[in-house]
Structure formats: C-alpha cells, structure tokens
PDB file of C-alpha atoms in Angstrom:
ATOM      1  CA  MET D   1      70.533  72.383 188.986  1.00 88.00           C
ATOM      2  CA  ARG D   2      72.759  70.017 188.179  1.00 94.00           C
ATOM      3  CA  VAL D   3      72.524  68.703 184.504  1.00 97.00           C
ATOM      4  CA  LYS D   4      74.663  66.071 182.015  1.00 98.00           C
ATOM      5  CA  ILE D   5      73.542  68.099 178.653  1.00 98.00           C
ATOM      6  CA  VAL D   6      72.219  71.705 177.549  1.00 98.00           C
ATOM      7  CA  PHE D   7      70.233  71.622 174.560  1.00 98.00           C
ATOM      8  CA  PHE D   8      70.169  75.326 172.795  1.00 98.00           C
ATOM      9  CA  ASP D   9      67.451  76.226 170.761  1.00 98.00           C
ATOM     10  CA  ALA D  10      68.946  77.772 167.077  1.00 98.00           C
ATOM     11  CA  LEU D  11      67.172  80.512 165.744  1.00 96.00           C
ATOM     12  CA  HIS D  12      67.066  83.754 167.771  1.00 96.00           C
ATOM     13  CA  THR D  13      68.787  81.521 170.182  1.00 98.00           C
ATOM     14  CA  ILE D  14      72.239  80.956 169.235  1.00 98.00           C
ATOM     15  CA  VAL D  15      71.724  82.986 165.834  1.00 98.00           C
ATOM     16  CA  LYS D  16      70.373  85.702 164.222  1.00 97.00           C
ATOM     17  CA  PRO D  17      69.672  87.281 161.222  1.00 97.00           C
ATOM     18  CA  ARG D  18      72.745  89.510 160.083  1.00 96.00           C
ATOM     19  CA  LEU D  19      70.363  91.629 158.571  1.00 96.00           C
ATOM     20  CA  PRO D  20      66.870  92.061 159.760  1.00 96.00           C
ATOM     21  CA  ILE D  21      65.127  89.777 157.501  1.00 95.00           C
ATOM     22  CA  PHE D  22      62.857  92.129 155.143  1.00 96.00           C
ATOM     23  CA  GLN D  23      66.027  93.955 155.016  1.00 97.00           C
ATOM     24  CA  GLN D  24      67.494  91.011 153.615  1.00 97.00           C
ATOM     25  CA  TYR D  25      64.478  90.264 150.811  1.00 97.00           C
ATOM     26  CA  ALA D  26      64.748  94.086 149.874  1.00 97.00           C
ATOM     27  CA  GLU D  27      68.535  93.297 149.052  1.00 97.00           C
ATOM     28  CA  GLU D  28      67.359  90.203 147.153  1.00 97.00           C
ATOM     29  CA  PHE D  29      64.545  91.742 145.531  1.00 98.00           C
ATOM     30  CA  SER D  30      66.159  95.287 144.160  1.00 97.00           C
ATOM     31  CA  PRO D  31      67.637  93.960 140.623  1.00 97.00           C
ATOM     32  CA  TYR D  32      63.902  93.334 139.875  1.00 97.00           C
ATOM     33  CA  PHE D  33      61.343  95.730 141.440  1.00 97.00           C
ATOM     34  CA  SER D  34      61.103  98.126 143.664  1.00 94.00           C
ATOM     35  CA  VAL D  35      59.055  97.656 147.105  1.00 96.00           C
ATOM     36  CA  GLU D  36      59.644 100.019 150.100  1.00 95.00           C
ATOM     37  CA  PRO D  37      61.077  97.728 153.545  1.00 95.00           C
ATOM     38  CA  GLN D  38      58.459  97.738 155.278  1.00 96.00           C
ATOM     39  CA  ARG D  39      55.983  96.721 153.903  1.00 97.00           C
ATOM     40  CA  ILE D  40      58.578  93.539 152.951  1.00 98.00           C
ATOM     41  CA  LYS D  41      58.172  93.390 156.471  1.00 97.00           C
ATOM     42  CA  THR D  42      54.680  93.242 157.291  1.00 97.00           C
ATOM     43  CA  ALA D  43      53.796  91.155 154.383  1.00 98.00           C
ATOM     44  CA  PHE D  44      56.298  88.503 155.068  1.00 97.00           C
ATOM     45  CA  LYS D  45      54.798  88.202 158.583  1.00 96.00           C
ATOM     46  CA  ASP D  46      51.159  87.430 156.936  1.00 97.00           C
ATOM     47  CA  ALA D  47      52.904  85.143 153.529  1.00 97.00           C
ATOM     48  CA  LEU D  48      54.399  83.134 156.610  1.00 94.00           C
ATOM     49  CA  LYS D  49      51.839  83.198 158.468  1.00 93.00           C
ATOM     50  CA  GLN D  50      48.806  81.360 154.916  1.00 95.00           C
ATOM     51  CA  VAL D  51      51.949  79.320 153.581  1.00 93.00           C
ATOM     52  CA  GLN D  52      52.766  77.619 157.725  1.00 89.00           C
ATOM     53  CA  VAL D  53      48.504  77.525 157.949  1.00 90.00           C
ATOM     54  CA  GLU D  54      47.913  76.147 154.283  1.00 89.00           C
ATOM     55  CA  ARG D  55      51.599  73.992 154.182  1.00 82.00           C
ATOM     56  CA  PRO D  56      52.226  73.248 158.332  1.00 76.00           C
ATOM     57  CA  ALA D  57      55.424  73.042 157.403  1.00 67.00           C
ATOM     58  CA  TYR D  58      57.180  70.361 159.746  1.00 63.00           C
ATOM     59  CA  SER D  59      54.038  67.670 159.795  1.00 55.00           C
ATOM     60  CA  GLY D  60      56.181  65.034 157.200  1.00 54.00           C
ATOM     61  CA  GLN D  61      53.316  65.511 154.857  1.00 51.00           C
ATOM     62  CA  THR D  62      54.372  66.032 150.818  1.00 44.00           C
ATOM     63  CA  THR D  63      53.387  69.562 150.905  1.00 44.00           C
ATOM     64  CA  SER D  64      55.265  70.248 153.924  1.00 48.00           C
ATOM     65  CA  ILE D  65      59.037  71.768 154.527  1.00 49.00           C
ATOM     66  CA  HIS D  66      60.209  68.093 154.859  1.00 48.00           C
ATOM     67  CA  GLY D  67      62.365  66.431 152.617  1.00 49.00           C
ATOM     68  CA  ASN D  68      62.702  68.082 149.325  1.00 52.00           C
ATOM     69  CA  ASN D  69      59.982  70.979 149.215  1.00 77.00           C
ATOM     70  CA  VAL D  70      62.097  73.743 151.058  1.00 82.00           C
ATOM     71  CA  GLU D  71      62.523  75.435 147.933  1.00 88.00           C
ATOM     72  CA  SER D  72      58.788  75.321 147.170  1.00 90.00           C
ATOM     73  CA  TRP D  73      57.569  76.100 150.290  1.00 91.00           C
ATOM     74  CA  TRP D  74      60.191  79.084 150.548  1.00 93.00           C
ATOM     75  CA  GLY D  75      59.238  80.065 146.919  1.00 95.00           C
ATOM     76  CA  ASP D  76      55.739  80.058 147.464  1.00 96.00           C
ATOM     77  CA  VAL D  77      56.572  82.146 151.122  1.00 96.00           C
ATOM     78  CA  ILE D  78      58.824  85.120 148.979  1.00 97.00           C
ATOM     79  CA  ARG D  79      55.908  85.052 146.491  1.00 97.00           C
ATOM     80  CA  ARG D  80      53.449  86.093 148.348  1.00 98.00           C
ATOM     81  CA  THR D  81      55.607  88.436 150.054  1.00 98.00           C
ATOM     82  CA  ALA D  82      56.417  90.243 146.947  1.00 98.00           C
ATOM     83  CA  ILE D  83      52.940  90.359 145.291  1.00 98.00           C
ATOM     84  CA  GLY D  84      51.287  91.237 148.961  1.00 98.00           C
ATOM     85  CA  ALA D  85      54.411  94.517 149.549  1.00 98.00           C
ATOM     86  CA  GLY D  86      53.258  95.622 145.133  1.00 97.00           C
ATOM     87  CA  ALA D  87      55.072  94.136 143.626  1.00 98.00           C
ATOM     88  CA  ASP D  88      53.827  93.966 139.940  1.00 97.00           C
ATOM     89  CA  ARG D  89      52.250  89.997 139.733  1.00 97.00           C
ATOM     90  CA  ALA D  90      54.040  89.271 136.616  1.00 97.00           C
ATOM     91  CA  ILE D  91      56.999  91.425 137.480  1.00 97.00           C
ATOM     92  CA  VAL D  92      57.275  88.913 140.672  1.00 97.00           C
ATOM     93  CA  GLU D  93      56.284  85.392 138.194  1.00 97.00           C
ATOM     94  CA  GLU D  94      58.994  86.100 135.878  1.00 97.00           C
ATOM     95  CA  SER D  95      62.312  86.883 138.304  1.00 97.00           C
ATOM     96  CA  LEU D  96      61.309  84.379 141.298  1.00 97.00           C
ATOM     97  CA  PRO D  97      63.374  81.741 139.070  1.00 96.00           C
ATOM     98  CA  GLN D  98      66.374  83.983 139.615  1.00 97.00           C
ATOM     99  CA  ILE D  99      65.207  85.523 143.312  1.00 98.00           C
ATOM    100  CA  VAL D 100      64.515  82.199 145.093  1.00 97.00           C
ATOM    101  CA  PRO D 101      67.623  80.703 144.722  1.00 96.00           C
ATOM    102  CA  ARG D 102      69.174  83.294 145.210  1.00 97.00           C
ATOM    103  CA  LEU D 103      67.919  83.723 149.087  1.00 96.00           C
ATOM    104  CA  LEU D 104      67.307  80.662 149.347  1.00 95.00           C
ATOM    105  CA  HIS D 105      71.833  80.052 149.410  1.00 95.00           C
ATOM    106  CA  ARG D 106      71.893  83.787 151.532  1.00 96.00           C
ATOM    107  CA  PHE D 107      69.924  82.056 154.373  1.00 96.00           C
ATOM    108  CA  SER D 108      72.112  78.356 153.862  1.00 95.00           C
ATOM    109  CA  SER D 109      75.242  80.120 154.817  1.00 96.00           C
ATOM    110  CA  LYS D 110      76.963  82.914 157.304  1.00 96.00           C
ATOM    111  CA  GLU D 111      75.939  85.349 154.408  1.00 97.00           C
ATOM    112  CA  GLY D 112      72.424  85.200 156.255  1.00 97.00           C
ATOM    113  CA  TYR D 113      73.378  84.719 159.727  1.00 98.00           C
ATOM    114  CA  VAL D 114      75.601  85.161 162.222  1.00 98.00           C
ATOM    115  CA  LEU D 115      76.565  83.865 166.195  1.00 98.00           C
ATOM    116  CA  PHE D 116      75.389  86.021 169.215  1.00 98.00           C
ATOM    117  CA  ASP D 117      78.503  86.745 171.138  1.00 98.00           C
ATOM    118  CA  ASP D 118      77.426  84.835 174.064  1.00 98.00           C
ATOM    119  CA  THR D 119      77.063  81.742 171.937  1.00 98.00           C
ATOM    120  CA  LEU D 120      80.425  80.092 171.812  1.00 98.00           C
ATOM    121  CA  PRO D 121      82.078  81.465 175.148  1.00 98.00           C
ATOM    122  CA  THR D 122      78.634  80.063 176.496  1.00 98.00           C
ATOM    123  CA  ILE D 123      79.425  76.588 174.670  1.00 98.00           C
ATOM    124  CA  GLU D 124      82.730  76.287 175.611  1.00 98.00           C
ATOM    125  CA  ALA D 125      82.911  77.242 179.314  1.00 98.00           C
ATOM    126  CA  LEU D 126      80.036  74.402 179.817  1.00 98.00           C
ATOM    127  CA  SER D 127      82.115  72.110 177.957  1.00 98.00           C
ATOM    128  CA  GLN D 128      85.043  72.763 180.341  1.00 97.00           C
ATOM    129  CA  ARG D 129      82.496  72.051 183.157  1.00 97.00           C
ATOM    130  CA  GLY D 130      81.967  68.419 181.838  1.00 97.00           C
ATOM    131  CA  ILE D 131      78.633  69.139 180.260  1.00 98.00           C
ATOM    132  CA  GLN D 132      77.391  68.212 176.880  1.00 98.00           C
ATOM    133  CA  THR D 133      75.988  70.768 175.186  1.00 98.00           C
ATOM    134  CA  GLY D 134      73.139  70.049 171.772  1.00 98.00           C
ATOM    135  CA  LEU D 135      70.375  71.384 169.281  1.00 98.00           C
ATOM    136  CA  VAL D 136      66.619  71.752 169.393  1.00 98.00           C
ATOM    137  CA  SER D 137      64.976  73.646 166.523  1.00 97.00           C
ATOM    138  CA  ASN D 138      62.288  74.239 164.871  1.00 94.00           C
ATOM    139  CA  THR D 139      64.103  74.770 160.969  1.00 91.00           C
ATOM    140  CA  ASP D 140      64.209  73.081 157.730  1.00 87.00           C
ATOM    141  CA  LYS D 141      68.172  71.594 156.429  1.00 85.00           C
ATOM    142  CA  ARG D 142      69.238  75.505 156.061  1.00 91.00           C
ATOM    143  CA  MET D 143      70.329  75.717 159.277  1.00 96.00           C
ATOM    144  CA  ARG D 144      71.896  72.529 160.065  1.00 96.00           C
ATOM    145  CA  LEU D 145      74.187  74.677 156.489  1.00 96.00           C
ATOM    146  CA  VAL D 146      74.151  77.885 158.299  1.00 97.00           C
ATOM    147  CA  LEU D 147      75.381  76.737 161.613  1.00 98.00           C
ATOM    148  CA  GLU D 148      77.744  74.301 159.608  1.00 97.00           C
ATOM    149  CA  ASP D 149      79.421  77.582 158.134  1.00 97.00           C
ATOM    150  CA  LEU D 150      79.247  79.685 161.293  1.00 98.00           C
ATOM    151  CA  GLY D 151      81.586  76.916 162.613  1.00 97.00           C
ATOM    152  CA  VAL D 152      79.349  75.767 166.229  1.00 98.00           C
ATOM    153  CA  LEU D 153      77.637  72.772 164.044  1.00 98.00           C
ATOM    154  CA  SER D 154      80.578  70.211 165.457  1.00 97.00           C
ATOM    155  CA  MET D 155      80.149  71.276 169.473  1.00 98.00           C
ATOM    156  CA  LEU D 156      76.404  70.409 168.975  1.00 98.00           C
ATOM    157  CA  SER D 157      75.242  66.678 169.138  1.00 97.00           C
ATOM    158  CA  PRO D 158      72.588  65.718 169.257  1.00 98.00           C
ATOM    159  CA  ALA D 159      71.327  68.530 166.968  1.00 98.00           C
ATOM    160  CA  LEU D 160      67.992  67.658 165.838  1.00 97.00           C
ATOM    161  CA  PHE D 161      66.191  69.760 162.981  1.00 95.00           C
ATOM    162  CA  SER D 162      62.419  69.060 162.636  1.00 92.00           C
ATOM    163  CA  SER D 163      61.638  68.937 159.113  1.00 87.00           C
ATOM    164  CA  GLU D 164      64.997  66.708 158.840  1.00 91.00           C
ATOM    165  CA  GLU D 165      62.349  64.848 161.969  1.00 92.00           C
ATOM    166  CA  GLY D 166      59.400  65.168 160.656  1.00 89.00           C
ATOM    167  CA  VAL D 167      57.809  66.089 164.233  1.00 92.00           C
ATOM    168  CA  GLU D 168      58.672  69.832 165.938  1.00 93.00           C
ATOM    169  CA  LYS D 169      58.648  71.932 168.902  1.00 96.00           C
ATOM    170  CA  PRO D 170      56.696  72.013 171.637  1.00 96.00           C
ATOM    171  CA  SER D 171      55.831  67.844 170.580  1.00 96.00           C
ATOM    172  CA  SER D 172      57.484  65.520 173.869  1.00 97.00           C
ATOM    173  CA  GLU D 173      58.685  63.398 170.647  1.00 97.00           C
ATOM    174  CA  ILE D 174      61.511  64.897 169.818  1.00 97.00           C
ATOM    175  CA  TRP D 175      62.380  65.950 172.784  1.00 96.00           C
ATOM    176  CA  HIS D 176      62.391  61.880 173.473  1.00 97.00           C
ATOM    177  CA  ARG D 177      64.514  61.361 169.990  1.00 98.00           C
ATOM    178  CA  ALA D 178      66.936  64.501 171.527  1.00 98.00           C
ATOM    179  CA  LEU D 179      67.059  62.179 175.077  1.00 98.00           C
ATOM    180  CA  GLN D 180      67.781  58.935 172.980  1.00 98.00           C
ATOM    181  CA  ARG D 181      70.717  60.041 171.083  1.00 98.00           C
ATOM    182  CA  ALA D 182      72.241  62.082 174.256  1.00 98.00           C
ATOM    183  CA  GLU D 183      72.010  58.212 176.263  1.00 97.00           C
ATOM    184  CA  VAL D 184      70.660  61.054 179.127  1.00 98.00           C
ATOM    185  CA  GLN D 185      67.525  60.751 180.839  1.00 98.00           C
ATOM    186  CA  ALA D 186      65.044  64.075 180.917  1.00 98.00           C
ATOM    187  CA  PRO D 187      65.724  65.196 184.371  1.00 97.00           C
ATOM    188  CA  ASP D 188      70.055  65.869 183.326  1.00 98.00           C
ATOM    189  CA  ALA D 189      68.968  67.719 180.385  1.00 98.00           C
ATOM    190  CA  LEU D 190      68.177  71.749 179.707  1.00 98.00           C
ATOM    191  CA  HIS D 191      67.223  72.871 177.289  1.00 98.00           C
ATOM    192  CA  VAL D 192      67.178  76.778 176.313  1.00 98.00           C
ATOM    193  CA  GLY D 193      64.918  78.714 173.955  1.00 97.00           C
ATOM    194  CA  ASP D 194      63.362  82.223 173.171  1.00 96.00           C
ATOM    195  CA  GLU D 195      59.847  80.486 172.216  1.00 95.00           C
ATOM    196  CA  LEU D 196      58.061  80.084 175.593  1.00 95.00           C
ATOM    197  CA  ASP D 197      55.202  77.309 174.486  1.00 95.00           C
ATOM    198  CA  ALA D 198      57.496  75.829 172.439  1.00 96.00           C
ATOM    199  CA  ASP D 199      61.126  76.180 174.310  1.00 97.00           C
ATOM    200  CA  PHE D 200      60.202  76.016 177.718  1.00 97.00           C
ATOM    201  CA  TYR D 201      56.589  74.272 178.351  1.00 96.00           C
ATOM    202  CA  GLY D 202      57.484  72.215 175.516  1.00 97.00           C
ATOM    203  CA  ALA D 203      60.673  70.821 177.398  1.00 98.00           C
ATOM    204  CA  ARG D 204      59.001  70.554 180.191  1.00 97.00           C
ATOM    205  CA  GLU D 205      55.910  68.831 179.483  1.00 97.00           C
ATOM    206  CA  ALA D 206      59.084  66.363 178.561  1.00 98.00           C
ATOM    207  CA  GLY D 207      61.135  66.062 181.573  1.00 98.00           C
ATOM    208  CA  LEU D 208      63.743  68.147 180.696  1.00 98.00           C
ATOM    209  CA  HIS D 209      64.249  71.867 183.068  1.00 98.00           C
ATOM    210  CA  SER D 210      63.927  74.819 180.983  1.00 98.00           C
ATOM    211  CA  LEU D 211      65.236  78.371 180.760  1.00 97.00           C
ATOM    212  CA  LEU D 212      63.030  81.050 178.719  1.00 96.00           C
ATOM    213  CA  LEU D 213      65.602  83.349 176.825  1.00 97.00           C
ATOM    214  CA  GLN D 214      64.719  86.851 176.427  1.00 95.00           C
ATOM    215  CA  ARG D 215      67.670  89.019 174.901  1.00 94.00           C
ATOM    216  CA  PRO D 216      67.306  92.746 175.413  1.00 89.00           C
ATOM    217  CA  GLU D 217      65.617  93.002 172.130  1.00 82.00           C
ATOM    218  CA  SER D 218      63.277  90.798 172.804  1.00 76.00           C
ATOM    219  CA  GLU D 219      59.763  90.879 174.223  1.00 72.00           C
ATOM    220  CA  PRO D 220      59.274  90.627 178.254  1.00 69.00           C
ATOM    221  CA  SER D 221      57.281  88.148 179.267  1.00 67.00           C
ATOM    222  CA  ASP D 222      54.382  88.421 181.770  1.00 67.00           C
ATOM    223  CA  ASN D 223      54.239  84.819 181.751  1.00 72.00           C
ATOM    224  CA  GLU D 224      54.753  84.379 186.326  1.00 71.00           C
ATOM    225  CA  MET D 225      56.362  80.882 186.508  1.00 75.00           C
ATOM    226  CA  ALA D 226      58.135  82.175 182.993  1.00 82.00           C
ATOM    227  CA  THR D 227      59.925  84.857 185.026  1.00 82.00           C
ATOM    228  CA  ASN D 228      61.685  82.645 187.228  1.00 88.00           C
ATOM    229  CA  TYR D 229      63.612  81.251 184.696  1.00 94.00           C
ATOM    230  CA  THR D 230      64.243  83.647 182.639  1.00 95.00           C
ATOM    231  CA  ILE D 231      67.188  84.916 181.798  1.00 96.00           C
ATOM    232  CA  THR D 232      68.783  87.976 179.699  1.00 96.00           C
ATOM    233  CA  SER D 233      71.930  86.024 177.879  1.00 97.00           C
ATOM    234  CA  LEU D 234      73.332  82.630 177.469  1.00 98.00           C
ATOM    235  CA  MET D 235      75.798  82.757 180.107  1.00 97.00           C
ATOM    236  CA  GLY D 236      72.839  83.249 182.817  1.00 97.00           C
ATOM    237  CA  LEU D 237      72.288  80.008 182.550  1.00 98.00           C
ATOM    238  CA  PHE D 238      75.715  79.353 184.849  1.00 97.00           C
ATOM    239  CA  ASP D 239      73.690  81.168 187.076  1.00 96.00           C
ATOM    240  CA  PHE D 240      70.753  77.948 187.106  1.00 96.00           C
ATOM    241  CA  LEU D 241      73.252  75.337 187.369  1.00 95.00           C
ATOM    242  CA  LYS D 242      74.707  73.343 190.465  1.00 79.00           C
TER     243      LYS D 242
END
C-alpha cells in the first residue's frame, strides 16, 4: 500500500503504563489504606466497566469525561476500585481528596507512562520517507499531556482525542475529522492500533487501510481477516508499505 499519513492509537500502541495500573493505584492507596494489588486489578476492571456504562466516557454528555469532568469521572472509578478491592468505605471517602489528584497527575505525565521502544524509531523512519504521522485515540485530555511530556506529541499532527471530539472510535466521524485536518483522502491513510473493533475495523469502515498491532504480551486474535494484517511491533508496518 502507498500512504501519505499513518495514524496511531495511543495506549498500548505507542505508549504503555510504566508499571501495571493496579500496581500504581496500590502505591497511591498505600499511605491511607492497604489492599491487595490483585484485588485492585479485578476491582479496577469492574469499576471502569460500571462507570463507562453509567456515564459513557466520550459521549459529550454532561456526565461524560468530556470537558471539565475528568476529575469527577475518574474519581468515581477510583472510589469504586478502592471499595471493591476491600477498603473501608469511610476511609476511602475521607482520603479521596488526596488520592484522586495524585492519580490524575501521575496518569497525566511520564510518571505513569512510557513510550514503547519502537515508537520513536518508527515515527522517525516514516518521516524520512516523507510520510506524515498522526493520532486518533479513545482517551481523555490527559493523554495529550502525557504525549507532550514524553516529547512525542509534536510529531503527531493531527492528534485527535475522543474526549475533546465528543465522539470515539469506531465511529467513522472521528476518522473523517482526522482526514480533513490532515488534508488526506481515506485511501491514502493507514491506521495502526491494538483494538480489533475500534482500530482495525473502525478505520476500514471509514475507508482507511488498517493494521492490528498485537505485541507479544497481547492476547492473540483469532479473526481470520485481521490475522493477515497483524503486526507484532510498529516496525512491522513497513512490510506493508511500498
């Protein structure tokens, strides 16, 4: 395929948590109460799912994560995670004003995240070929701060974050906006991400080329079509470019 721009997903594609999220939560909880990290892991998944159903993150509604609701939305997730992991409810409520800002700060910077080793080499190699690089990510505004702190945001233009757009992948709308801002037609664009529906099929439905990234630590996809367009590292995308 010949393309003029490569869009990337953010989390688990170009960046990853510096430590497992449940472990980082445990570190921030520890001055106030003690819960088993593995219980935090399970409780976090449950809490995230519950809050996402009750307050869809990127819907643009007043209860969503859109706009200035980041602290409220994630505060709800953090509260449910701590209580679900077995912490005393009263102690959790008392300590949330200290815990929530700390966790939000951690996950708004390189304190919480790190680039994959292949991120910068891939972006630089694409640039040397004259291919633009951009971002389309289902994340809130903190990811913009993370990428800026990691020194990579300026290399990704345009960069679309679903909380800012009020629409999320796999909706074709977010792809149409990305293409318009890049001034590129869909057949001239490639998207690379780690989620089958949101990234791989979402981009294809909007007319872009797409590749599914499945790093060695990921669960393998048994989707036959995706298997033919799967890479295990970002540098693998060059096998598909002419």
